[in-house]
Short mmCIF file of C-alpha atoms in Angstrom, two decimals:
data_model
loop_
_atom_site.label_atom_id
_atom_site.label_comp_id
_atom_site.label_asym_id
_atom_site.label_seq_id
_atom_site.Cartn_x
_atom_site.Cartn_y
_atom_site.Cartn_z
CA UNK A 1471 -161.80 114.38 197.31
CA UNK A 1472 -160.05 116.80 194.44
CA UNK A 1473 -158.19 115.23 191.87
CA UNK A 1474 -154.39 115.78 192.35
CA UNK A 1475 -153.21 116.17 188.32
CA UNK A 1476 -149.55 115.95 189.46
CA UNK A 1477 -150.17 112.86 191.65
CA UNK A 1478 -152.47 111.05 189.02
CA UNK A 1479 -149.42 111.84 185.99
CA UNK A 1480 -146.81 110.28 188.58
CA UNK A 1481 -148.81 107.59 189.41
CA UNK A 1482 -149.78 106.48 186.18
CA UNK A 1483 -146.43 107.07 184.49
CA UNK A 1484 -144.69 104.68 186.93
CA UNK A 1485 -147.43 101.99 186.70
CA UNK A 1486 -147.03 101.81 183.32
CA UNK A 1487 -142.94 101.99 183.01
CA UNK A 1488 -143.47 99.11 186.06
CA UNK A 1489 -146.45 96.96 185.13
CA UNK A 1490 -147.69 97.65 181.59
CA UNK A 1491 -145.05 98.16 179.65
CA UNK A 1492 -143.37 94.63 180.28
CA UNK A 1493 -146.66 92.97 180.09
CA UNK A 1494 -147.16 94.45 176.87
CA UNK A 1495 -143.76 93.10 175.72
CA UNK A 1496 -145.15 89.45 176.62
CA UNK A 1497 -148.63 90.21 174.99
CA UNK A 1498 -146.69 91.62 171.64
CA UNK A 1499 -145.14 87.98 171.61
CA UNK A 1500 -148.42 86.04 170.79
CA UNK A 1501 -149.63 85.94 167.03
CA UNK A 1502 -152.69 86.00 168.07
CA UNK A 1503 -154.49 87.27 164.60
CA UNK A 1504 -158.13 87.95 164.57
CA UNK A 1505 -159.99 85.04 163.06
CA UNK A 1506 -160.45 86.65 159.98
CA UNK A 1507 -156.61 85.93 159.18
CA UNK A 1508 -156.20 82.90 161.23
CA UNK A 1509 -159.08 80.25 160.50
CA UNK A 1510 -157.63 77.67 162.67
CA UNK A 1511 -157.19 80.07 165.41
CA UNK A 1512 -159.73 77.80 168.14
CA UNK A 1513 -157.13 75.10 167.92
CA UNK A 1514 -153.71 77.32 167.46
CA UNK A 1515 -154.80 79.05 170.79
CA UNK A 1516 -152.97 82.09 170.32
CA UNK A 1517 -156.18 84.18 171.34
CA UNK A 1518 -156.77 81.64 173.92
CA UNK A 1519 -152.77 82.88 174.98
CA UNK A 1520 -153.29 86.59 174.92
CA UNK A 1521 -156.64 86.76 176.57
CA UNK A 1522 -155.28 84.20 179.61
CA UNK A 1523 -152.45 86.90 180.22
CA UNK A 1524 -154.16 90.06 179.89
CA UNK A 1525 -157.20 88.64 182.57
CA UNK A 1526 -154.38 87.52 184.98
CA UNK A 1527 -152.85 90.35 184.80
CA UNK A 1528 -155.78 92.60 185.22
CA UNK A 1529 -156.46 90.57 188.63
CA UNK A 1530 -153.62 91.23 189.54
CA UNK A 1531 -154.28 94.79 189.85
CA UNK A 1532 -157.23 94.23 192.71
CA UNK A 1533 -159.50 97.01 191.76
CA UNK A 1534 -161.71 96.73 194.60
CA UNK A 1535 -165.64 95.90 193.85
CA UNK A 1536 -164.74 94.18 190.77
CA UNK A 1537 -165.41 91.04 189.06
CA UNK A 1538 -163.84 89.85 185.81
CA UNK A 1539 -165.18 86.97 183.57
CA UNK A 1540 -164.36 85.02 180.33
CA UNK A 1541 -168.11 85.26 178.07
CA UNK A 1542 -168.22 82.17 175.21
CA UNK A 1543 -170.35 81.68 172.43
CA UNK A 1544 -169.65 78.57 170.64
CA UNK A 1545 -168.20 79.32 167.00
CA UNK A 1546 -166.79 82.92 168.48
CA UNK A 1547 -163.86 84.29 170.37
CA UNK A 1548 -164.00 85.23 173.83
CA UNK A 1549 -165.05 88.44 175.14
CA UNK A 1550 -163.63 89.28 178.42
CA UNK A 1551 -165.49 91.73 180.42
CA UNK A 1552 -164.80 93.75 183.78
CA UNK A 1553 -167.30 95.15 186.05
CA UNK A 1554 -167.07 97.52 188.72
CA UNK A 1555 -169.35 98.58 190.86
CA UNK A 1556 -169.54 102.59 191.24
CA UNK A 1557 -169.56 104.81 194.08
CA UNK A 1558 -170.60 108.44 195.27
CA UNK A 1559 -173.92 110.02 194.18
CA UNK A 1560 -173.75 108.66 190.58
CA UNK A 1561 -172.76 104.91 191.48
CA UNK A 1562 -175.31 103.86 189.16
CA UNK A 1563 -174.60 105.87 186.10
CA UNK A 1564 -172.79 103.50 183.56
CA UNK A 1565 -169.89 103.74 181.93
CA UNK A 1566 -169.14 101.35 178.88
CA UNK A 1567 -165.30 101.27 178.08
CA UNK A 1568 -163.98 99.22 174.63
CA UNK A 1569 -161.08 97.69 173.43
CA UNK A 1570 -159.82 94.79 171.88
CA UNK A 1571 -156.95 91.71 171.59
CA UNK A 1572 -156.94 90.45 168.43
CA UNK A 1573 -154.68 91.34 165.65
CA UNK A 1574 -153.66 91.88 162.37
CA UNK A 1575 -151.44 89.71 160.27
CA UNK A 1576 -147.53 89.96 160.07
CA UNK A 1577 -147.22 92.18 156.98
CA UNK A 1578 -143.86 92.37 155.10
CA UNK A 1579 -141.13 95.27 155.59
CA UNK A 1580 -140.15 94.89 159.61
CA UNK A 1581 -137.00 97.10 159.85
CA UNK A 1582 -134.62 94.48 160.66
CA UNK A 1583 -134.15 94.93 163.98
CA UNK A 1584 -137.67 94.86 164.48
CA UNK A 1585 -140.62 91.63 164.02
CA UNK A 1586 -144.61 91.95 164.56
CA UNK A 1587 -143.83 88.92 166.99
CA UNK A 1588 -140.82 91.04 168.24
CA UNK A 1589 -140.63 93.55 171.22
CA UNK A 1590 -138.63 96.54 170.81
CA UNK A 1591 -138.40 99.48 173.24
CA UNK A 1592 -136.25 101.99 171.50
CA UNK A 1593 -136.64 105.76 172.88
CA UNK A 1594 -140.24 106.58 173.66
CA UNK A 1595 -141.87 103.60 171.34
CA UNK A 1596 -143.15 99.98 171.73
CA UNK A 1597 -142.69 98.11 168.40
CA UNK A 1598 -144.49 95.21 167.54
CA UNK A 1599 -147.59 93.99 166.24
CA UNK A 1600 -151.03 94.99 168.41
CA UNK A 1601 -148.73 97.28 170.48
CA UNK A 1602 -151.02 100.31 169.66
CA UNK A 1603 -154.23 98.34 167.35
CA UNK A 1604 -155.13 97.96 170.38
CA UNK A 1605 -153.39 96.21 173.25
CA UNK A 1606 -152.68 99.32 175.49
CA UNK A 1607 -156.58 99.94 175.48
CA UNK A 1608 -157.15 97.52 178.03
CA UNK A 1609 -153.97 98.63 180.20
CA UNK A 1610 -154.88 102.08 179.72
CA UNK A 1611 -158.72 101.71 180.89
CA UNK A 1612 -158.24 99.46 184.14
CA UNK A 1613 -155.19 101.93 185.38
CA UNK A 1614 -157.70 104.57 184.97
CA UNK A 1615 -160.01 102.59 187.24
CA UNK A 1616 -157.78 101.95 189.90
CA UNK A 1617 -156.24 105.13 189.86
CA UNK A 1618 -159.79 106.70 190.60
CA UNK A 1619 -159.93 104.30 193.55
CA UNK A 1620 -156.69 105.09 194.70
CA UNK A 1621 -157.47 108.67 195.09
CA UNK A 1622 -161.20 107.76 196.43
CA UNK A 1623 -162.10 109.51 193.88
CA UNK A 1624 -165.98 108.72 193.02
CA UNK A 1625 -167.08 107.29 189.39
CA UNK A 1626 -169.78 105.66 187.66
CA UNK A 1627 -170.30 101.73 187.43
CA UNK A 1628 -167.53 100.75 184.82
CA UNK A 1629 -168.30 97.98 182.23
CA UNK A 1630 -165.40 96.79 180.15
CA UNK A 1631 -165.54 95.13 177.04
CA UNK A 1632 -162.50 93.61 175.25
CA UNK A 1633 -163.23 91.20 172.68
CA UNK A 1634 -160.95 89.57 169.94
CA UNK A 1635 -162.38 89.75 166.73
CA UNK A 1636 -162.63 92.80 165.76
CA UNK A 1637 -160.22 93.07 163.22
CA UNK A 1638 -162.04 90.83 161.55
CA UNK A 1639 -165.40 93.09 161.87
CA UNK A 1640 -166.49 92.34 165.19
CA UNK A 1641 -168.82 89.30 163.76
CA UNK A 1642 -169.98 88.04 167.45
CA UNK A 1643 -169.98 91.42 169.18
CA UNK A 1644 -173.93 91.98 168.86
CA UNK A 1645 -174.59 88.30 170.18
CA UNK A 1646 -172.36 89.11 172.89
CA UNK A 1647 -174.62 92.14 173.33
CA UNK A 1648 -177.40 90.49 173.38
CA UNK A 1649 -176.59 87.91 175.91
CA UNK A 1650 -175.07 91.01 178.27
CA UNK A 1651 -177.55 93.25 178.11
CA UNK A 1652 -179.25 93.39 181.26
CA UNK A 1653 -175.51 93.21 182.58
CA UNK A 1654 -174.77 96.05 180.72
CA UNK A 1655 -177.76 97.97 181.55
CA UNK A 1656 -178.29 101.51 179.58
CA UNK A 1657 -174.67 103.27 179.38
CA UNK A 1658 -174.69 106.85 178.89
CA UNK A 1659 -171.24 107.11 177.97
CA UNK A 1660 -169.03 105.02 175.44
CA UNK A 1661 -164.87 104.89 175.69
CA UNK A 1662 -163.30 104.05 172.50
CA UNK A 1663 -159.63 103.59 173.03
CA UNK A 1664 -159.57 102.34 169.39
CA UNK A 1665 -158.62 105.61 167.22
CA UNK A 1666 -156.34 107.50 166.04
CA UNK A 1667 -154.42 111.13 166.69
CA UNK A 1668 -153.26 113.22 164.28
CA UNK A 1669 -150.02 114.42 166.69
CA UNK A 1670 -148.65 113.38 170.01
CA UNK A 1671 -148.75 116.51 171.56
CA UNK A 1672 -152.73 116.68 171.92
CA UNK A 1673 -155.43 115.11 172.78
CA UNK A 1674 -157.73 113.87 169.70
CA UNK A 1675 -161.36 113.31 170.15
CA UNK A 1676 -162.88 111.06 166.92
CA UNK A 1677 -166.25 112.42 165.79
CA UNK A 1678 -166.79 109.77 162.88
CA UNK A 1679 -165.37 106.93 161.26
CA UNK A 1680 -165.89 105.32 157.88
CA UNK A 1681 -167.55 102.05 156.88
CA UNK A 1682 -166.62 99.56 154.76
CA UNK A 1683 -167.08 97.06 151.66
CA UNK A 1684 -164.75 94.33 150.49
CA UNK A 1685 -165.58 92.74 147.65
CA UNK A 1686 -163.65 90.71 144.88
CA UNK A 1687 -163.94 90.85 141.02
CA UNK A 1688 -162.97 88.28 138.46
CA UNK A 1689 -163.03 89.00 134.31
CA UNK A 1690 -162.38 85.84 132.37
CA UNK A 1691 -162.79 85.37 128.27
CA UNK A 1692 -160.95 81.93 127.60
CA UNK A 1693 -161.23 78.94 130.02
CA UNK A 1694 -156.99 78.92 129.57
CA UNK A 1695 -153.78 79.91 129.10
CA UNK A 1696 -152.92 80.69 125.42
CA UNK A 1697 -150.06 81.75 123.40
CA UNK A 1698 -150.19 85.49 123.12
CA UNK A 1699 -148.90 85.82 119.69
CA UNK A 1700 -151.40 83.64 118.69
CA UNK A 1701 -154.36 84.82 120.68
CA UNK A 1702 -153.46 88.35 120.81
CA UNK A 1703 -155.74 90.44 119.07
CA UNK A 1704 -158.00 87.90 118.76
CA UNK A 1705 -158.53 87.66 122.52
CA UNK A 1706 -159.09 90.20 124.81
CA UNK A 1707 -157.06 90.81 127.42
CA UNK A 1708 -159.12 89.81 131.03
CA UNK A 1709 -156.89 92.64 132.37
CA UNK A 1710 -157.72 95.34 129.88
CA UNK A 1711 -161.72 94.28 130.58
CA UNK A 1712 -160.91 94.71 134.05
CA UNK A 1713 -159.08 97.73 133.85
CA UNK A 1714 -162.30 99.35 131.97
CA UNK A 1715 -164.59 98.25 134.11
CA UNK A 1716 -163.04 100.25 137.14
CA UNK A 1717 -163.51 103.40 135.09
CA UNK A 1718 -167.02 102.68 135.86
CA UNK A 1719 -166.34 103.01 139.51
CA UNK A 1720 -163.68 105.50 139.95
CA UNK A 1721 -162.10 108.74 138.19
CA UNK A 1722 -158.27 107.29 137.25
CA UNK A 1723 -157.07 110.76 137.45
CA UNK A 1724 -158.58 111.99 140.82
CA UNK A 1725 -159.28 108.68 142.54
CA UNK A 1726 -162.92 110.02 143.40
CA UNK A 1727 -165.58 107.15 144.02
CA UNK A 1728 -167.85 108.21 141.19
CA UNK A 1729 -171.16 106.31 141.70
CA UNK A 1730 -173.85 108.65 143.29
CA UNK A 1731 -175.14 106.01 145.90
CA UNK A 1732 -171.68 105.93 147.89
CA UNK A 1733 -171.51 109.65 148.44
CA UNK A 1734 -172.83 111.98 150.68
CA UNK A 1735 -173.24 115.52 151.53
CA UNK A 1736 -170.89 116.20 154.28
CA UNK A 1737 -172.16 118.26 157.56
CA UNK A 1738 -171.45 121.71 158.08
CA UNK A 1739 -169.83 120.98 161.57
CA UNK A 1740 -167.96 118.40 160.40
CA UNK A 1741 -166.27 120.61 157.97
CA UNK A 1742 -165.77 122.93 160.53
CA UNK A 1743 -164.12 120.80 162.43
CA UNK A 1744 -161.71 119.40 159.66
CA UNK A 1745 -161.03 122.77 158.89
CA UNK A 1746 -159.40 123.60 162.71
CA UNK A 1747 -157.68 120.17 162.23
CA UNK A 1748 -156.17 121.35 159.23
CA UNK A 1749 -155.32 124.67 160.99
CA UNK A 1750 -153.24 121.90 163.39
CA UNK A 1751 -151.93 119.96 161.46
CA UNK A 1752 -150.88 121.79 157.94
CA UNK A 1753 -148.06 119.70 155.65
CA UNK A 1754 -147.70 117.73 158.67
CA UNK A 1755 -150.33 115.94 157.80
CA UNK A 1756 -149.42 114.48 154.26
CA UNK A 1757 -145.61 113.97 155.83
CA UNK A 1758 -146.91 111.57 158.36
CA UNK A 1759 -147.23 109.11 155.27
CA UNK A 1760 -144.13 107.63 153.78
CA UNK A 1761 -144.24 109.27 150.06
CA UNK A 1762 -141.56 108.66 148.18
CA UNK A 1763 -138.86 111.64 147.79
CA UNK A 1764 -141.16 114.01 145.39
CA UNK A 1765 -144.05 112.11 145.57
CA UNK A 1766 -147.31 114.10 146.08
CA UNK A 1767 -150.45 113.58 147.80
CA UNK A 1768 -153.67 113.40 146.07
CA UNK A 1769 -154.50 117.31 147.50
CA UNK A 1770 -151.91 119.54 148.46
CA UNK A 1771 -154.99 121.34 150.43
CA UNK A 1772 -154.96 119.58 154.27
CA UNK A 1773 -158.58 120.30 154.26
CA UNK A 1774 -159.44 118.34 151.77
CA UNK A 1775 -157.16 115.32 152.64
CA UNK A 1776 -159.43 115.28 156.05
CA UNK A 1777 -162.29 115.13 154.24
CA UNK A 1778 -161.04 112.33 151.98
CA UNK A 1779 -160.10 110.15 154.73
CA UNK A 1780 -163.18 110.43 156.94
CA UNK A 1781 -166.07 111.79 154.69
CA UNK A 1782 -165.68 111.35 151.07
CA UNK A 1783 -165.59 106.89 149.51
CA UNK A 1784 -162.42 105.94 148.23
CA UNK A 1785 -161.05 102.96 146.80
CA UNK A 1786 -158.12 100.36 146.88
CA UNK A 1787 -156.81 97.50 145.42
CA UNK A 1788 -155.68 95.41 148.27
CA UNK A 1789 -155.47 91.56 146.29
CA UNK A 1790 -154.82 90.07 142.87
CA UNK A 1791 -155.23 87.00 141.40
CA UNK A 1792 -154.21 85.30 138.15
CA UNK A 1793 -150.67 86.66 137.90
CA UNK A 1794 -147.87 84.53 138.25
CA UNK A 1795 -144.47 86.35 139.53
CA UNK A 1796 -142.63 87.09 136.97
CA UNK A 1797 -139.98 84.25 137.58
CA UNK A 1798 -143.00 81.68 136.39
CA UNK A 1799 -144.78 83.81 133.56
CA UNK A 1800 -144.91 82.49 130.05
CA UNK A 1801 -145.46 84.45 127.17
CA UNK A 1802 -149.20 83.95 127.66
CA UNK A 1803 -152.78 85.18 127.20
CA UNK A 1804 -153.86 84.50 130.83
CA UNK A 1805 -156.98 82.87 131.58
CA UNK A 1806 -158.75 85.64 133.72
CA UNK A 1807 -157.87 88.72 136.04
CA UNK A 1808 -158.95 89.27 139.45
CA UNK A 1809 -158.58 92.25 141.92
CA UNK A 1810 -159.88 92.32 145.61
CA UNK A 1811 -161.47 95.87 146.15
CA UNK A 1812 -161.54 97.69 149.78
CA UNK A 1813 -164.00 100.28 149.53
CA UNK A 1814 -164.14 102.75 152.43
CA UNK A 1815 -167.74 104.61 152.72
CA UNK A 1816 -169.13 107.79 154.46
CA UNK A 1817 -169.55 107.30 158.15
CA UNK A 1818 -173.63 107.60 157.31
CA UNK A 1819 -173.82 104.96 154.50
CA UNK A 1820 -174.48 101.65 155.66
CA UNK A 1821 -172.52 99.25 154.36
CA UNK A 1822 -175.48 96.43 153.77
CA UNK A 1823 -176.83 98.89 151.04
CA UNK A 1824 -173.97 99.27 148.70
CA UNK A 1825 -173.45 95.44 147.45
CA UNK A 1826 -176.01 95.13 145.44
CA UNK A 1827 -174.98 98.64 143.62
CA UNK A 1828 -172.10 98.10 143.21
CA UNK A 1829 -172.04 94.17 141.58
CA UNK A 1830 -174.75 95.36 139.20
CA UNK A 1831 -172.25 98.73 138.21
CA UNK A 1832 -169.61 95.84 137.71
CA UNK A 1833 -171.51 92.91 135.90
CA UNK A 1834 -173.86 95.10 133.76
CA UNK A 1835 -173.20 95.00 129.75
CA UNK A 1836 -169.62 93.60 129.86
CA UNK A 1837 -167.35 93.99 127.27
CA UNK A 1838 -167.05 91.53 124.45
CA UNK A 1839 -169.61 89.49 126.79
CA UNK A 1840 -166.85 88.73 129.09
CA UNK A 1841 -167.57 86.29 132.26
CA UNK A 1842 -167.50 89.54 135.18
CA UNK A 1843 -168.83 88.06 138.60
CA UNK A 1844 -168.23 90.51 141.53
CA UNK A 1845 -168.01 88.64 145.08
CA UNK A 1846 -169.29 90.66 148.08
CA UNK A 1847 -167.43 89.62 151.28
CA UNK A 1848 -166.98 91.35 154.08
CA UNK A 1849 -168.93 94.85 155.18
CA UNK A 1850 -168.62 97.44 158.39
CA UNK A 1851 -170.89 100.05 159.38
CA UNK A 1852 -169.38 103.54 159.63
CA UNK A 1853 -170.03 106.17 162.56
CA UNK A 1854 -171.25 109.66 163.24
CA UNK A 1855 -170.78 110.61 166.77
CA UNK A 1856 -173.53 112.97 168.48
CA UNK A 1857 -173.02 116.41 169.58
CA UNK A 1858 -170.89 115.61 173.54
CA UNK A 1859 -173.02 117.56 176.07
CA UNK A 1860 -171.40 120.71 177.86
CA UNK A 1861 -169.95 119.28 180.61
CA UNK A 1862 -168.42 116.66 178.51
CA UNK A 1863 -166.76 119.51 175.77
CA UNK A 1864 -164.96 120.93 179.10
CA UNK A 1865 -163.63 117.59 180.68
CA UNK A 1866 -162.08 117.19 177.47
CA UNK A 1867 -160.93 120.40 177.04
CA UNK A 1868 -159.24 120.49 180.62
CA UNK A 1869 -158.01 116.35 180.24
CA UNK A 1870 -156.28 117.89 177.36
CA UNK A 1871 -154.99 121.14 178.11
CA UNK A 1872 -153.99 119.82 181.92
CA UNK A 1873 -152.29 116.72 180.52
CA UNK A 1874 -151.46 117.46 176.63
CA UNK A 1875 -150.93 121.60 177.53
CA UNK A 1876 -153.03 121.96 174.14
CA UNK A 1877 -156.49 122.20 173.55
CA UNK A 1878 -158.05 119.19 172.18
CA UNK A 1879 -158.36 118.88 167.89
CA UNK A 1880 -161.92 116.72 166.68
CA UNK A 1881 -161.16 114.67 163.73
CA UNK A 1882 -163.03 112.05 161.70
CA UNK A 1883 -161.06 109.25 160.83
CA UNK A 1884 -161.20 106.80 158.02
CA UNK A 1885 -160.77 103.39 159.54
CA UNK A 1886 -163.76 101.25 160.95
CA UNK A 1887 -164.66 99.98 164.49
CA UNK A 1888 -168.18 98.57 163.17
CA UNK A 1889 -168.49 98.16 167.40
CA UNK A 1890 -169.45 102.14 167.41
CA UNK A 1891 -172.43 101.63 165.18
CA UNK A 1892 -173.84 98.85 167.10
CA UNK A 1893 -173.12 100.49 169.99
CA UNK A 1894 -174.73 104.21 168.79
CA UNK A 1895 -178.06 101.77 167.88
CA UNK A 1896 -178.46 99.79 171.05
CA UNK A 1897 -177.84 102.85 173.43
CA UNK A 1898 -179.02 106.25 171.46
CA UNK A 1899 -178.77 108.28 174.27
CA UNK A 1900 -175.25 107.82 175.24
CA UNK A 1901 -172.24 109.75 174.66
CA UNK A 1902 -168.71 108.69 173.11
CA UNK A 1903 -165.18 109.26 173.82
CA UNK A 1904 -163.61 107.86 171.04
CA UNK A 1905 -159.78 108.69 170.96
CA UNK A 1906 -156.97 106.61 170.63
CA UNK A 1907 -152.62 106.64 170.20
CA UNK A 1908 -152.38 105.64 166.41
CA UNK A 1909 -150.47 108.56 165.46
CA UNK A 1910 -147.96 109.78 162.87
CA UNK A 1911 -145.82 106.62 161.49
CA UNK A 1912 -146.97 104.17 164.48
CA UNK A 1913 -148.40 102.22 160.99
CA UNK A 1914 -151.31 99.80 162.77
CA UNK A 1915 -151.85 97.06 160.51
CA UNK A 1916 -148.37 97.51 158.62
CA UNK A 1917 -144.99 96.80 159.32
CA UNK A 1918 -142.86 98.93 162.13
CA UNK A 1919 -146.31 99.12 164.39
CA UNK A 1920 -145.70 100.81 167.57
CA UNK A 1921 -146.90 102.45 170.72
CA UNK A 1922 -145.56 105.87 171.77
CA UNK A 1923 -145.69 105.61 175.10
CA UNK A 1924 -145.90 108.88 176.35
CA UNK A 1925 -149.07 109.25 174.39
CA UNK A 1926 -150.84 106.64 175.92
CA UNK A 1927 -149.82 107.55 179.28
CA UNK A 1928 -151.66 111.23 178.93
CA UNK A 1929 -154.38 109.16 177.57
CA UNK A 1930 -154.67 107.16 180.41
CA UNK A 1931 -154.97 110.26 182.74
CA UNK A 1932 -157.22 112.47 180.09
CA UNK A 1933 -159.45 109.45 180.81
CA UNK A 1934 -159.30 109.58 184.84
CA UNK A 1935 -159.98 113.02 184.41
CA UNK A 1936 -163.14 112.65 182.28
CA UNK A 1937 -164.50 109.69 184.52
CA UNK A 1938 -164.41 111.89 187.54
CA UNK A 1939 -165.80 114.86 185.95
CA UNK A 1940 -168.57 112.41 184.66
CA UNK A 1941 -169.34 111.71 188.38
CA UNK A 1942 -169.98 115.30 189.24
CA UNK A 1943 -172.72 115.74 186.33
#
């Protein structure tokens, strides 16, 4: 049977404005933060809350052929997975489709009107925290499905992942893998629903994404507070040690990441590609940000700010310790400095090797013999996706075009799903659709998150489009 576009747009817009949107309302209501921000989370149950009603309600939808299960691991969060069984000539090609349920913490600087616990439908957009990192995958994948069925339309076996950690870095997703595997089988194609867009008026296909280091780093000379007139000068300042020490690491006046190891050269076609991004997106792409009136980005050039935020390291400063607010500071020499440092790495670079390099950049020869101990914590592998086969270029192309009425833009982006690498390693023959609805402003992880809903909608039917065309391959 052909694919009616019109009928599959209707459909899906009404089952979402019906069925989805209100459910997402209830899910936005559950702080259920990813482990990593919630360490009592087992007995708070919020995850427990969020993955009871997203299961129900995907019952609820009776894809036919389908079974859906709870997976535990003791120590880990659930992984809920959905399976359906294909049909038509390629009924036992696999498809692998991702997304997640756990979420990031509240943030400060809700509008008002407006909570990370809070619902709020206002014009085309969803606000509230895990509204678009990543709720709507989920929603977005199994009306796909069922939409395909509707239609009799025929697809591959479908194999749905959602787990709820991976804000955290996805710590029990390759036991999970391991205990699924013959479930799994050998995918040969991957759905991300876990990305970003650079507009909402096309369809963006993600071709890498960056890694990532955390680490912290403390500078202490005295073991405590003293007077600063009498210890200044005397003393140094843990701060001013600290301060020169991140001149080792980064260029102050270009923000470059400026030891060798954590570079790399970029590919040719991935420049290419930033370059027709930048084409798309122009000025737009540095206003998406909320600068300050005459506040400038770090390159006026678009092309360049691509390439910073998928292909070139960069650093921030994302913690500090050993400050008091200024309410409760004395006129003191403080007893030591500390900064937490969020290092984000070229998709190729992984993230085990970089450590060690940079603790002994940090901790080597300090200053007036200074006590400098750099503390690695947590790590994420970055992602290069492989060149899509043919058919694959043109179901995107038409998903977009038919749905978006623009051709589609690839992009790398600079955030981290460290579930692509494991995937790209356990299944190197398979092919990824990694695209998402974090777009302009919708501020995942901060405060004012939201959904635009129309976005996700033409998602959803890009990705019925690009399941059937995988059937006729």
């Amino acid at each position: 049977m052909v694919l009616n576009n019109k009928v599959v747009e209707s459909d899906l817009r009404n089952r979402w404005h019906d069925s989805v949107i209100p459910k997402l309302c209830e899910f936005i209501k559950i702080p259920n933060k990813s482990p990593a921000f919630d360490e009592n989370w087992e007995q708070n149950g919020h995850i427990e809350n969020a993955l009871s009603l997203v299961k129900e309600w995907c019952e609820q939808q009776n894809i036919a052929n389908t079974t859906i299960n709870v997976e535990r691991i003791k120590g880990e969060t659930p992984l809920l997975t959905i399976e359906t069984a294909g049909q038509g000539k390629h009924a036992d090609d696999i498809i692998l489709l991702y997304g997640h349920l756990d979420k990031q913490p509240e943030m400060e600087g809700w509008d008002a009107d407006k909570g990370p616990w809070k619902p709020v439908l206002k014009e085309d957009r969803l606000y509230g925290r895990g509204s678009v990192d990543n709720g709507y995958a989920v929603f977005s994948i199994i009306t796909a499905i069922k939409e395909l069925q509707e239609n009799n339309i025929p697809h591959a076996r479908c194999v749905v992942l959602i787990e709820s950690s991976e804000e955290g870095g996805s710590s029990g997703l390759p036991e999970y893998m391991e205990l699924l595997k013959d479930r799994i089988g050998d995918p040969d194609l991957i759905v991300c629903l876990d990305s970003g867009c650079g507009n909402y008026n096309q369809l963006w296909l993600t071709t890498s994404l960056r890694g990532a280091f955390f680490g912290g780093l403390k500078v202490s000379l005295i073991s405590e507070g003293v007077h600063s007139g009498n210890a200044g000068g005397i003393a140094a300042s843990s701060f001013r040690v600290l301060r020169g020490l991140l001149d080792r690491i980064e260029n102050v006046n270009t923000g470059e990441v400026i030891i060798k190891e954590l570079n790399v050269d970029i590919p040719s076609l991935r420049k290419q590609q930033a370059e027709k991004a930048a084409s798309v997106l122009g000025d737009n792409l540095a206003a998406s940000y909320p600068f300050h009136k005459g506040v400038k980005p770090v390159f006026e050039n678009p092309f360049e700010l691509i390439l910073n935020r998928s292909w070139r390291p960069s650093l921030s400063y994302i913690a500090a310790d050993g400050f008091p607010k200024p309410e409760n500071a004395g006129n003191v020499l403080r007893p030591f400095s500390m900064l937490d440092l969020s290092f984000r790495l070229p998709p190729t670079i992984e993230a085990d090797t970089v450590g060690d390099i940079i603790k002994a950049v940090l901790e080597k020869d300090p200053p007036y013999n200074a006590e400098v101990f750099f503390e690695k914590k947590h790590k994420a592998d970055g992602w290069n996706s492989p060149v899509p086969p043919r058919w694959l270029e043109d179901a995107i192309e038409n998903a977009s075009q038919t749905y978006f009425g623009k051709e589609p833009v690839y992009m790398g982006e600079g955030g981290s799903v460290p579930f692509m690498n494991i995937l790209s390693k356990m299944f190197p023959k398979a092919h990824f659709v990694v695209t998402g609805a974090m777009g302009p402003h919708s501020n995942a992880h901060g405060p004012n998150e939201f959904l635009h809903i129309p976005t996700a909608i033409r998602i959803s039917c890009c990705l019925v489009h690009i399941l059937a065309e995988h059937s006729k391959t």
